[in-house]
PDB file of C-alpha atoms in Angstrom:
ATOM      1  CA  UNK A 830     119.930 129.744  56.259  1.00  0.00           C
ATOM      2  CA  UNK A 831     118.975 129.301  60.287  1.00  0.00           C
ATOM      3  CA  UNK A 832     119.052 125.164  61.404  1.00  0.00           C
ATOM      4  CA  UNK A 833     117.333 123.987  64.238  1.00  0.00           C
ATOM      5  CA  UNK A 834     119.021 122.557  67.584  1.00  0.00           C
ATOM      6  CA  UNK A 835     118.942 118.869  67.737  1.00  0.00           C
ATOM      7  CA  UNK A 836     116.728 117.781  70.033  1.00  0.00           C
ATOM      8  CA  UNK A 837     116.903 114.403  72.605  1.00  0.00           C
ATOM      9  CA  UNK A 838     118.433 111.611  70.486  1.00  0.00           C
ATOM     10  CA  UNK A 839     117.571 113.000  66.578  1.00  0.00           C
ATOM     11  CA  UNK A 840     121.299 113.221  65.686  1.00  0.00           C
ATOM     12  CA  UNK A 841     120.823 109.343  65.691  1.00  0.00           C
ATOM     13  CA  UNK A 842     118.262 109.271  62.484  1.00  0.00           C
ATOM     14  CA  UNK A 843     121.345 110.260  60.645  1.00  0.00           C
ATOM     15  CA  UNK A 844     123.593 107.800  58.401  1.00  0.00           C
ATOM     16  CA  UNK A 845     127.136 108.363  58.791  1.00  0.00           C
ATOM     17  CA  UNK A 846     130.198 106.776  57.547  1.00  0.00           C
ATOM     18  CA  UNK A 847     132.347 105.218  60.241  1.00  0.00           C
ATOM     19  CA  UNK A 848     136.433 105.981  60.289  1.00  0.00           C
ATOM     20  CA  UNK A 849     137.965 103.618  62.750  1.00  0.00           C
ATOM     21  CA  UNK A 850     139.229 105.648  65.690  1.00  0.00           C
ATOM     22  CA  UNK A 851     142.651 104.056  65.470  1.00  0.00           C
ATOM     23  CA  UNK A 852     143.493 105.794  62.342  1.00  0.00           C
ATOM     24  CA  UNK A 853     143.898 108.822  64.435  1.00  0.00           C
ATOM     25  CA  UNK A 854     144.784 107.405  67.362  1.00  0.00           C
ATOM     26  CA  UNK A 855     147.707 105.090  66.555  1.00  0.00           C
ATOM     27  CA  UNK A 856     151.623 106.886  65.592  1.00  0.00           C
ATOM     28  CA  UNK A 857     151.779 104.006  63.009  1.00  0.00           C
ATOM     29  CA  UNK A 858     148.777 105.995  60.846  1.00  0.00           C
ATOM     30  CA  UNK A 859     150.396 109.558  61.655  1.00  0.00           C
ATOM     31  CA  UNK A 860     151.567 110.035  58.195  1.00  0.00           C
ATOM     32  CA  UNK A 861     148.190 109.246  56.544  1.00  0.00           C
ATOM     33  CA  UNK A 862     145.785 112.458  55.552  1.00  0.00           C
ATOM     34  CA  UNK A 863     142.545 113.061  57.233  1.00  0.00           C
ATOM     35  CA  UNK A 864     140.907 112.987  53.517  1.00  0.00           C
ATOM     36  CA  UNK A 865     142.623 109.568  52.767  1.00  0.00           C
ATOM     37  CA  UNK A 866     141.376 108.460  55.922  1.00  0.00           C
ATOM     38  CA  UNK A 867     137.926 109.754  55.627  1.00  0.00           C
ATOM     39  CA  UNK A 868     137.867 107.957  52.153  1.00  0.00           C
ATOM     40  CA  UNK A 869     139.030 104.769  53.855  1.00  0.00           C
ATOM     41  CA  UNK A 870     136.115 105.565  55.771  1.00  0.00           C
ATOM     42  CA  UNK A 871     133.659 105.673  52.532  1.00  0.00           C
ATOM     43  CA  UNK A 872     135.158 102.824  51.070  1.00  0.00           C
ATOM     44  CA  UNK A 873     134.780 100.414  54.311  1.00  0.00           C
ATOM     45  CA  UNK A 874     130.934 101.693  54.009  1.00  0.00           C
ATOM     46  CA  UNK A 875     130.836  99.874  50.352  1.00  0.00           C
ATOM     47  CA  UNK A 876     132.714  97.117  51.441  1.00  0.00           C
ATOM     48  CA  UNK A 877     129.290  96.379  53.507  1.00  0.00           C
ATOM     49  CA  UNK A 878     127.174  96.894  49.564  1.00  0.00           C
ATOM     50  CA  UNK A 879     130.110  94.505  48.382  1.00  0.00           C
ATOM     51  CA  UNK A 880     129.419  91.598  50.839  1.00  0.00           C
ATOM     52  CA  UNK A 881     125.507  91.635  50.529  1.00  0.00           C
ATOM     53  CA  UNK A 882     125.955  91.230  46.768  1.00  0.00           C
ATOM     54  CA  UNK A 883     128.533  88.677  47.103  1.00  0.00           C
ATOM     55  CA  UNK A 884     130.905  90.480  45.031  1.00  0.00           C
ATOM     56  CA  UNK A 885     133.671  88.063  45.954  1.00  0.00           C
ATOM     57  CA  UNK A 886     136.963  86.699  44.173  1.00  0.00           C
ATOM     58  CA  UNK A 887     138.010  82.988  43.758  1.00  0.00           C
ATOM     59  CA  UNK A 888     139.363  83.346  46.869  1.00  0.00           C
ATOM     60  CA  UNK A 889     136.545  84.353  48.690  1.00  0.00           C
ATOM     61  CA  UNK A 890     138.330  87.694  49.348  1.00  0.00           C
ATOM     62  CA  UNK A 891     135.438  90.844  49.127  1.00  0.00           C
ATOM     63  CA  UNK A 892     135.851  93.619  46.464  1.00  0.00           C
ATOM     64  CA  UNK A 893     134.366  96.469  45.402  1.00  0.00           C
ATOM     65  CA  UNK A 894     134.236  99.089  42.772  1.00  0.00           C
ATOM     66  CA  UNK A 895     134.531 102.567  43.348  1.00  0.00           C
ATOM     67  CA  UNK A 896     135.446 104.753  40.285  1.00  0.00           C
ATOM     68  CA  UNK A 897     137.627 107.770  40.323  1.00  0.00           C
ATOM     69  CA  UNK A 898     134.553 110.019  39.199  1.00  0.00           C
ATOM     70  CA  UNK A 899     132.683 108.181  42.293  1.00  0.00           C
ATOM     71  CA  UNK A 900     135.476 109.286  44.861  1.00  0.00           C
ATOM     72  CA  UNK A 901     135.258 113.047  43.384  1.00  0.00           C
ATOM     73  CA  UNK A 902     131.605 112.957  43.623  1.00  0.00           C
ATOM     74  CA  UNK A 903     131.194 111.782  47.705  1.00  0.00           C
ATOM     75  CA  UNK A 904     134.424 113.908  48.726  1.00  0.00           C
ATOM     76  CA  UNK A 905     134.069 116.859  45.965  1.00  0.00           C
ATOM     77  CA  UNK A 906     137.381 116.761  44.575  1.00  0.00           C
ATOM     78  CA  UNK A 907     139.217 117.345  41.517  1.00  0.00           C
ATOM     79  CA  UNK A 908     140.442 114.248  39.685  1.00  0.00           C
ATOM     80  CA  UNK A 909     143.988 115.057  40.694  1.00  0.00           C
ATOM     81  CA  UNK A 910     143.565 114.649  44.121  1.00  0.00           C
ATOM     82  CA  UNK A 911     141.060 111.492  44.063  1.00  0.00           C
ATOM     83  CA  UNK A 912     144.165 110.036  42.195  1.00  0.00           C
ATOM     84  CA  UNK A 913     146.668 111.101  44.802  1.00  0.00           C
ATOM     85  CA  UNK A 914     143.942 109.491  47.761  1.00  0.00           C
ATOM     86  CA  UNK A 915     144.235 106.067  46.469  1.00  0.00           C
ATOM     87  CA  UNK A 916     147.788 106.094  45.954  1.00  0.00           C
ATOM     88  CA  UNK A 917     147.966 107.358  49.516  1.00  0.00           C
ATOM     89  CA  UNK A 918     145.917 104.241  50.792  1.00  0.00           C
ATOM     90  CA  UNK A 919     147.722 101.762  49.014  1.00  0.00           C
ATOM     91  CA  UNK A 920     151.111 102.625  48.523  1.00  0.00           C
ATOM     92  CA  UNK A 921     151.350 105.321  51.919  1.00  0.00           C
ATOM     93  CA  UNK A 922     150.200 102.664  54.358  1.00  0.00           C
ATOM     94  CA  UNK A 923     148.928  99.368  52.594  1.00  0.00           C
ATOM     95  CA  UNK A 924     145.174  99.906  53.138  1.00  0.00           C
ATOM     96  CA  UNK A 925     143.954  98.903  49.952  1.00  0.00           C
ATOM     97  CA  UNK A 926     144.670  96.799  47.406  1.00  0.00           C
ATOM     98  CA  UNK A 927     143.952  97.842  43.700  1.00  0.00           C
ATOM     99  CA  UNK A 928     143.685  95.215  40.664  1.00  0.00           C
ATOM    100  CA  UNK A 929     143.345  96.124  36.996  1.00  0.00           C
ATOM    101  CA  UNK A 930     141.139  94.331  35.272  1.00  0.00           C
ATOM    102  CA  UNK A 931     141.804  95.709  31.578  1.00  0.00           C
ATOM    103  CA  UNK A 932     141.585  98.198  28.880  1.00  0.00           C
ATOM    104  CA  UNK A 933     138.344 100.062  29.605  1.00  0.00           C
ATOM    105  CA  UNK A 934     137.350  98.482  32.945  1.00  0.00           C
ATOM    106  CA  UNK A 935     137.400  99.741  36.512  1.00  0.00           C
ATOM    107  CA  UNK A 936     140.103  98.446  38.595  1.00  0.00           C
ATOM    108  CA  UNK A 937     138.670  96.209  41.722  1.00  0.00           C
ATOM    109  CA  UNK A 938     139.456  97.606  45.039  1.00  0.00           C
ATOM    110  CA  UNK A 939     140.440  95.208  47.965  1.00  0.00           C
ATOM    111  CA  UNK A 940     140.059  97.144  50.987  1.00  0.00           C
ATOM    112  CA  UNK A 941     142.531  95.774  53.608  1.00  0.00           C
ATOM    113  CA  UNK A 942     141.781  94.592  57.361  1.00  0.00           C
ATOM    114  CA  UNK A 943     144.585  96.782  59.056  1.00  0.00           C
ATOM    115  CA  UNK A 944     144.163  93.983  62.404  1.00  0.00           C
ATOM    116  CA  UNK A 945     145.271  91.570  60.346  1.00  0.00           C
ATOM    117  CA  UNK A 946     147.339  90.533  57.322  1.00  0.00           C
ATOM    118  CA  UNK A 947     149.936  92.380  55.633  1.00  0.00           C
ATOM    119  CA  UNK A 948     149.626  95.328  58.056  1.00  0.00           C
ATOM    120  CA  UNK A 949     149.634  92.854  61.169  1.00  0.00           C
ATOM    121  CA  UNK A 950     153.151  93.632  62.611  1.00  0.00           C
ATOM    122  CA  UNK A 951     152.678  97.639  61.656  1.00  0.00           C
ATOM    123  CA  UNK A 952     149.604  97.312  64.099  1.00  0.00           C
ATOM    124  CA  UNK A 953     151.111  95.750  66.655  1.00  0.00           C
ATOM    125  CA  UNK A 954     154.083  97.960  67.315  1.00  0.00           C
ATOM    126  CA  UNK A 955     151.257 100.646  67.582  1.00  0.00           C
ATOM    127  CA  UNK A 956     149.915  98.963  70.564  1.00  0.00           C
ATOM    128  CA  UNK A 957     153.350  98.256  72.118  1.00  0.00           C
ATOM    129  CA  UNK A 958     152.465 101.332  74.425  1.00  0.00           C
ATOM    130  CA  UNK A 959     148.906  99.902  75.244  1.00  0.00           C
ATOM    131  CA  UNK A 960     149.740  96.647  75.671  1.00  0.00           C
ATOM    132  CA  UNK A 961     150.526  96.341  79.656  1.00  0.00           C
ATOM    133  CA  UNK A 962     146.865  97.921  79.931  1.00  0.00           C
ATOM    134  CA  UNK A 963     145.400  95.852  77.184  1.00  0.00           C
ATOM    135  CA  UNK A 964     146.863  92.199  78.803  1.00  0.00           C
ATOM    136  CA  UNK A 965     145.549  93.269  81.836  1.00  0.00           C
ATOM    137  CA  UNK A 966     142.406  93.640  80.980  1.00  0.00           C
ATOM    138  CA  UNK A 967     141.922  90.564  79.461  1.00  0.00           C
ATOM    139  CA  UNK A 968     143.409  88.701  82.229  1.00  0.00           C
ATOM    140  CA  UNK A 969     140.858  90.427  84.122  1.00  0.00           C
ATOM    141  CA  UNK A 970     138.411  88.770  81.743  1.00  0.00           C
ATOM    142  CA  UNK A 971     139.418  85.579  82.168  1.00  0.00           C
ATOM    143  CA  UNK A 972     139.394  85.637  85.685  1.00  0.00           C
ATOM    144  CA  UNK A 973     135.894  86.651  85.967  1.00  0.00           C
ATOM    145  CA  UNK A 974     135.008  83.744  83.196  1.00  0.00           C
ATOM    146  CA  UNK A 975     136.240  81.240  85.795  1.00  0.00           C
ATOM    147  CA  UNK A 976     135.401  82.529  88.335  1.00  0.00           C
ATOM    148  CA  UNK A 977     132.813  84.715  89.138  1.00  0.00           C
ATOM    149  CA  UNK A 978     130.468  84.273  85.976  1.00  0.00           C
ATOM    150  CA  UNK A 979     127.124  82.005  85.731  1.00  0.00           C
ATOM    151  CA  UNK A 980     128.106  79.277  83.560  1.00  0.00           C
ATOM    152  CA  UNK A 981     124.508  79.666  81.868  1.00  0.00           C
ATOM    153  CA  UNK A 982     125.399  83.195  81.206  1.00  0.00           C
ATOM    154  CA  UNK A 983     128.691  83.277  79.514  1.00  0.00           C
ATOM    155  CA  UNK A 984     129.045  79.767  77.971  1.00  0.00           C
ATOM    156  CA  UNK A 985     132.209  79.644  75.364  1.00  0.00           C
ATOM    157  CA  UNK A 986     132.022  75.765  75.143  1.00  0.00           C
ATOM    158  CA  UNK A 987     132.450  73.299  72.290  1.00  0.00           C
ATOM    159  CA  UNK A 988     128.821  72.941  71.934  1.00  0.00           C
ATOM    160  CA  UNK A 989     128.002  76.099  70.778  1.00  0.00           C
ATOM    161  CA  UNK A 990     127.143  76.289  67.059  1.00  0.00           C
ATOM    162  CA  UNK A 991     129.233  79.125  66.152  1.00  0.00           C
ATOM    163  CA  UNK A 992     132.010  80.067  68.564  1.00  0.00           C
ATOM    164  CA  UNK A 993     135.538  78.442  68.065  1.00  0.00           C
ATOM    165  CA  UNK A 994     137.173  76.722  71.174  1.00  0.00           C
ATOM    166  CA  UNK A 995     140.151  77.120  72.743  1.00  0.00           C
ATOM    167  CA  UNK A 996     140.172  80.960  73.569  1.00  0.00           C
ATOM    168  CA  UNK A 997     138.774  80.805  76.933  1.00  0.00           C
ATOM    169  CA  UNK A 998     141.608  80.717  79.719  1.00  0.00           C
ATOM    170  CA  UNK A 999     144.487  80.717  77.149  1.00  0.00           C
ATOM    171  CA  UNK A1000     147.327  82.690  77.785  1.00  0.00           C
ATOM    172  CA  UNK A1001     147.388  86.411  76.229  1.00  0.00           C
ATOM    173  CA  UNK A1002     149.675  86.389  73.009  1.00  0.00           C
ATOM    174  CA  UNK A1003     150.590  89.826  71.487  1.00  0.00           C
ATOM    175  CA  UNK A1004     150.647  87.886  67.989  1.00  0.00           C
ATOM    176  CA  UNK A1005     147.503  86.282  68.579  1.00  0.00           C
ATOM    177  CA  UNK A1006     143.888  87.170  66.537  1.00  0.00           C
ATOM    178  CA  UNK A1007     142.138  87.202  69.328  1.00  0.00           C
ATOM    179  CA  UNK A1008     144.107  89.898  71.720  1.00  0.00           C
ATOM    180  CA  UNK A1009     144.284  91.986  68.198  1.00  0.00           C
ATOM    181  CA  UNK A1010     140.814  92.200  68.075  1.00  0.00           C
ATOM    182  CA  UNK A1011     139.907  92.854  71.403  1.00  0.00           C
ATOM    183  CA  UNK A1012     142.748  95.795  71.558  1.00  0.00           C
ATOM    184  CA  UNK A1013     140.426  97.109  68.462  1.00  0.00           C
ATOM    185  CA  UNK A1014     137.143  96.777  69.937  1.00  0.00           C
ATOM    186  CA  UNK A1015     138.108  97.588  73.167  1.00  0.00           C
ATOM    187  CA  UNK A1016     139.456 101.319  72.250  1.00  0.00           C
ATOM    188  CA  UNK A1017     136.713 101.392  69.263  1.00  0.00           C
ATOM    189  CA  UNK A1018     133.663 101.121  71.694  1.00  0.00           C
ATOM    190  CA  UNK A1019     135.456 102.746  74.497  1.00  0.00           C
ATOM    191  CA  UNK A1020     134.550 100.414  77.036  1.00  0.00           C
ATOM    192  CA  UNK A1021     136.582 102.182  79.436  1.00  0.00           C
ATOM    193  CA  UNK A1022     133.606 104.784  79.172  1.00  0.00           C
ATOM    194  CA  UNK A1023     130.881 102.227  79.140  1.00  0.00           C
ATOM    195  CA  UNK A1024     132.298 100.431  82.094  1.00  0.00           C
ATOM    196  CA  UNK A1025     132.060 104.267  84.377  1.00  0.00           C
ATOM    197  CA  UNK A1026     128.689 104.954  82.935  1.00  0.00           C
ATOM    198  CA  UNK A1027     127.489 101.337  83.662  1.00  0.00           C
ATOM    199  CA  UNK A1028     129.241 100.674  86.525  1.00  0.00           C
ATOM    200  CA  UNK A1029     127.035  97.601  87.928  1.00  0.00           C
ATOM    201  CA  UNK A1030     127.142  95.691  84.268  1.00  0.00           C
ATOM    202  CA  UNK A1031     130.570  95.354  83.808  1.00  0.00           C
ATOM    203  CA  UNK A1032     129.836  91.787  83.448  1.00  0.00           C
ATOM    204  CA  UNK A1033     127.339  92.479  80.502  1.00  0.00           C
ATOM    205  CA  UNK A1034     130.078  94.636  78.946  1.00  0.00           C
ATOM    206  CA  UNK A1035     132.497  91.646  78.950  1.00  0.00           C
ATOM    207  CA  UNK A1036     130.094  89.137  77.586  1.00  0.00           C
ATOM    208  CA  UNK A1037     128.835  91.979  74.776  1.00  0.00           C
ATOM    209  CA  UNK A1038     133.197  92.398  73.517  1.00  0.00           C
ATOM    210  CA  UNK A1039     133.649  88.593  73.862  1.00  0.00           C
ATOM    211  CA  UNK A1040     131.082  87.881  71.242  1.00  0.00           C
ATOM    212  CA  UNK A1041     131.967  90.796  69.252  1.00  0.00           C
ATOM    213  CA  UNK A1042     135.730  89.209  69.454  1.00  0.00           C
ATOM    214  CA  UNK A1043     134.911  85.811  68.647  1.00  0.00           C
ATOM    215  CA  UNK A1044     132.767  86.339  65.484  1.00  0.00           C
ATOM    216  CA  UNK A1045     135.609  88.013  64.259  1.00  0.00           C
ATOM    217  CA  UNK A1046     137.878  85.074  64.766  1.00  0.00           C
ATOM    218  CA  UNK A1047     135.603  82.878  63.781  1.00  0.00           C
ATOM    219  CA  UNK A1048     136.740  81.003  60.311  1.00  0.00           C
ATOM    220  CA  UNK A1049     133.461  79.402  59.755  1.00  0.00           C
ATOM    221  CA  UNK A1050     131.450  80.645  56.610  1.00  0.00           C
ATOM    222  CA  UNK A1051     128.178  80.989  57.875  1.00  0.00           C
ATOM    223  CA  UNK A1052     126.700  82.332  61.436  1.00  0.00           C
ATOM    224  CA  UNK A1053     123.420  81.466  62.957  1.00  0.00           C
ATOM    225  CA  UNK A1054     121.406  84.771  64.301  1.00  0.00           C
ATOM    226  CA  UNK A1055     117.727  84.796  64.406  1.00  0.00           C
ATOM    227  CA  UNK A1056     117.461  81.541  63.056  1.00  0.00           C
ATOM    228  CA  UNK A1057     118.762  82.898  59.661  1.00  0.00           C
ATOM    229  CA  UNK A1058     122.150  81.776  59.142  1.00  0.00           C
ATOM    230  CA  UNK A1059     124.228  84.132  57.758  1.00  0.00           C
ATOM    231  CA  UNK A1060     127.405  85.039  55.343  1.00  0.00           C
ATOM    232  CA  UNK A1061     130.121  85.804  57.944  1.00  0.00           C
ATOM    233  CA  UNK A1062     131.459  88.030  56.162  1.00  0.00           C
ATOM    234  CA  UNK A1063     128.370  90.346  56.370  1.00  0.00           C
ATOM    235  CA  UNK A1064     128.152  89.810  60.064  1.00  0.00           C
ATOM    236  CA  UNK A1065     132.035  90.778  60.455  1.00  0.00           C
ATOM    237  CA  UNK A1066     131.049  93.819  58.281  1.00  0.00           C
ATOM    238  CA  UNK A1067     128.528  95.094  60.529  1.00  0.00           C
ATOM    239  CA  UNK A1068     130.267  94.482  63.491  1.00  0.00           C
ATOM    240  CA  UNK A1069     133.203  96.526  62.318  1.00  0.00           C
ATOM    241  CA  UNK A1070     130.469  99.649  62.098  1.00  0.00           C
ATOM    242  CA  UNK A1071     130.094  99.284  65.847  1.00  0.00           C
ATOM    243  CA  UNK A1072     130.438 102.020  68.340  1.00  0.00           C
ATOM    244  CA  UNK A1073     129.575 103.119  71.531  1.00  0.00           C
ATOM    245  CA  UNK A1074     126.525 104.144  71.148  1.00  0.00           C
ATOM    246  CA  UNK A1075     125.733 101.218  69.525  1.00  0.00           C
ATOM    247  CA  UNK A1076     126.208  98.822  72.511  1.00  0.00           C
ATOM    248  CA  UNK A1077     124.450 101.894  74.826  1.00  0.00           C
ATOM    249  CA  UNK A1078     121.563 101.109  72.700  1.00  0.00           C
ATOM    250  CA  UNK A1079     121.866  96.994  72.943  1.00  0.00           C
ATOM    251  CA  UNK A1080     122.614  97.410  76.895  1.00  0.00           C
ATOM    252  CA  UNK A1081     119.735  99.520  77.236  1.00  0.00           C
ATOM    253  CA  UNK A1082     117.504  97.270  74.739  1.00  0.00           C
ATOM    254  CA  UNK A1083     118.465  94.591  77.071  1.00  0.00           C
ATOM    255  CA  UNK A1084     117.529  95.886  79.855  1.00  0.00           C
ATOM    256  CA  UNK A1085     114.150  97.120  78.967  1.00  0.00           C
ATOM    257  CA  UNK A1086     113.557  93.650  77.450  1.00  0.00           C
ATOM    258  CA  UNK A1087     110.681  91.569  79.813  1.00  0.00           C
ATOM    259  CA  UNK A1088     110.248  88.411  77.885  1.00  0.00           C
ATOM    260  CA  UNK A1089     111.979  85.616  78.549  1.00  0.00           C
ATOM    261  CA  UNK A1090     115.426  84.767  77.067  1.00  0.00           C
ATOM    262  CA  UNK A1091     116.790  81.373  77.027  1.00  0.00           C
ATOM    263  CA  UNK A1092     119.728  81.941  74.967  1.00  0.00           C
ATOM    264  CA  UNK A1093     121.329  84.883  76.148  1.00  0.00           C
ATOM    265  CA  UNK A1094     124.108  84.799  73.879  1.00  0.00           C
ATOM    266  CA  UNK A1095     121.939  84.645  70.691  1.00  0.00           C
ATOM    267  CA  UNK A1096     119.694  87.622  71.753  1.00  0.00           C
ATOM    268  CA  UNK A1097     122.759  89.646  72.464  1.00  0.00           C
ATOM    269  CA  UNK A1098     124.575  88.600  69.075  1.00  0.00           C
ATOM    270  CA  UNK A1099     121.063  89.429  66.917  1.00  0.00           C
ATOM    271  CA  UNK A1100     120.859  92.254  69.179  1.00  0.00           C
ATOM    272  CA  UNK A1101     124.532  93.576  68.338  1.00  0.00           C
ATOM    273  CA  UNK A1102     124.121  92.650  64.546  1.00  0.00           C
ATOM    274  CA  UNK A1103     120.802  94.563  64.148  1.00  0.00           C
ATOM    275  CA  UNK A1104     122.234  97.844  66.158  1.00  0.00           C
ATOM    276  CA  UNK A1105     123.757  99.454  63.011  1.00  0.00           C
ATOM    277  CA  UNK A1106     120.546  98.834  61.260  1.00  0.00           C
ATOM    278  CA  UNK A1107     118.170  99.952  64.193  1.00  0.00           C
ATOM    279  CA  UNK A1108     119.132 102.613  66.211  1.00  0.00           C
ATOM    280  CA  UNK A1109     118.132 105.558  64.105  1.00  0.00           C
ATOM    281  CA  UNK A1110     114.901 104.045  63.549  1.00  0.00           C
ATOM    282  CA  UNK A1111     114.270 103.325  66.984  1.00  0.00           C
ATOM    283  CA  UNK A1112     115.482 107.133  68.270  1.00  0.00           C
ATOM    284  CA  UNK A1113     113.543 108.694  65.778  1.00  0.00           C
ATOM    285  CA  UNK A1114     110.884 107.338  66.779  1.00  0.00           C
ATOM    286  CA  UNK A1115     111.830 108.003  70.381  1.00  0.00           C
ATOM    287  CA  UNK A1116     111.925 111.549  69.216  1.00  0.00           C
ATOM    288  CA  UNK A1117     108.875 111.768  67.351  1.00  0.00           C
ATOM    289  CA  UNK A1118     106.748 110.095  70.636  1.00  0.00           C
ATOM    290  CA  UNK A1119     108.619 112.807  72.621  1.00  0.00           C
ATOM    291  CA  UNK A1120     107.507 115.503  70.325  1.00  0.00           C
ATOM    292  CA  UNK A1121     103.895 114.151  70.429  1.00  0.00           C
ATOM    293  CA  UNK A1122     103.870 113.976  74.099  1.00  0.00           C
ATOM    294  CA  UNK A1123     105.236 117.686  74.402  1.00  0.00           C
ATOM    295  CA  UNK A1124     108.699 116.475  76.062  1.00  0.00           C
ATOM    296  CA  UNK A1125     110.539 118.329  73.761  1.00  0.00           C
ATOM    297  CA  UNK A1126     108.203 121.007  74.183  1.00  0.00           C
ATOM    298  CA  UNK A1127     106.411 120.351  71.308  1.00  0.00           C
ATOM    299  CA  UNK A1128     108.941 121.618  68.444  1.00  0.00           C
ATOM    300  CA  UNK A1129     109.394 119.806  65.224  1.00  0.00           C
TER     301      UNK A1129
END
């Protein structure tokens, strides 16, 4: 069989499942298979089905249920070896959880937040390397929050309905949530790369990982985008599918935008929350208007 080239932006109508880059870029996660990880991967994607249904414990902690003939089925593998992933996961490095729940029943599958919890202090002597680099940077941020930054535009105050205070200005803290999240998000939409390619909206860039950062230290249980307040727990989900490309896409959606936006942090959080959702749509039809136009020269 002969495939076609991919043409402008069509790789984006795809739907992919989304491995966090530090799995394979941290020494802490060197003794952990590419298949295990790739199934980490797959499960993280349910997690996501899990939340919308509000398949939740008593303590509010998100499950799912992924059954050994499941696992064989989305990585085509013997029984054997789906055994020998989850063992991997859970026993190998701690990233999931499993619970029995009786004779004849799936177990339930916690999936584990590697930034934080039991795997906390594992992470952070990962980023012991990083760090200088890392406290930099948000010292950098800081800075520019104090000083060089339109209060209108980047507004982190007590009044806002869903940001927690008390993370502006503070000082960096290896241990804290906040610097462990932006050490994830940071290397996980490669913002070093943004910030060349963009280099006049650094600024942008900053505000775009703050809010990312803050949602996901916020402990309140619902979060206002749209007008539609929302399960935090979803949001957090969708967040941690962010790339790159994603917040290419909201920069450049931001940009083209001409009406008038008086909340500048709402637009960009239902922008970010939506990007998961709307960027193959919006590239395919991209793609399709190209193909119509005879940009592509005319092949479909």
């Amino acid at each position: 069989m002969t495939y076609d080239y991919f043409y402008g932006q069509q790789a984006e109508m795809f739907t992919f499942y989304r491995v966090p880059k530090v799995l394979f870029t941290e020494d802490c996660f060197w003794n952990v298979s590419t298949d295990a990880k790739l199934l980490y991967g797959i499960l993280l994607d349910r997690m996501n089905l899990s939340a919308r249904n509000g398949w939740l414990d008593e303590e509010g902690r998100v499950y799912i249920i992924f059954t050994i003939e499941e696992i064989k089925g989305a990585l085509g593998c013997a029984e054997k070896k789906a055994v020998k992933l989850l063992d991997e996961l859970e026993k190998k490095c701690g990233l999931i959880e499993r619970k029995r729940q009786g004779l004849g029943k799936p177990n339930l599958i916690y999936v584990k937040n590697f930034i934080s919890g039991s795997v906390e202090r594992q992470f952070l002597n990962c980023q012991k390397d990083n760090s200088g680099v890392v406290k930099n940077t948000i010292q950098e941020l800081s800075k520019a929050q104090g000083n060089n930054t339109d209060s209108n535009y980047i507004d982190l105050s007590d009044t806002d309905p869903f940001f927690p205070s008390g993370f502006c200005g503070k000082e960096v803290d290896e241990t804290d949530e906040f610097t462990r999240y932006y050490q994830y998000f940071y290397e996980q939409l490669s913002m070093d790369y943004l910030k060349q390619d963009y280099p006049y909206d650094h600024e942008i860039l900053d505000l775009i990982l703050h809010l990312i950062v803050e949602i996901m230290c916020s402990n309140r249980k619902q979060i206002r985008i749209a007008s539609d307040d929302k399960p935090i727990e979803i949001v957090k989900s969708s967040f941690m599918k962010l790339d790159s490309e994603h917040i290419r896409f909201v920069l450049s959606s931001f940009k083209e935008n001409t009406t008038d936006v008086r909340n500048i942090k709402q637009y960009l959080l239902a922008s970010i929350y939506n990007a998961p959702y709307t960027i193959s749509a919006h590239y395919d039809a991209k793609v399709r208007h190209d193909m119509a136009s005879g940009k592509l020269g005319g092949r479909w």
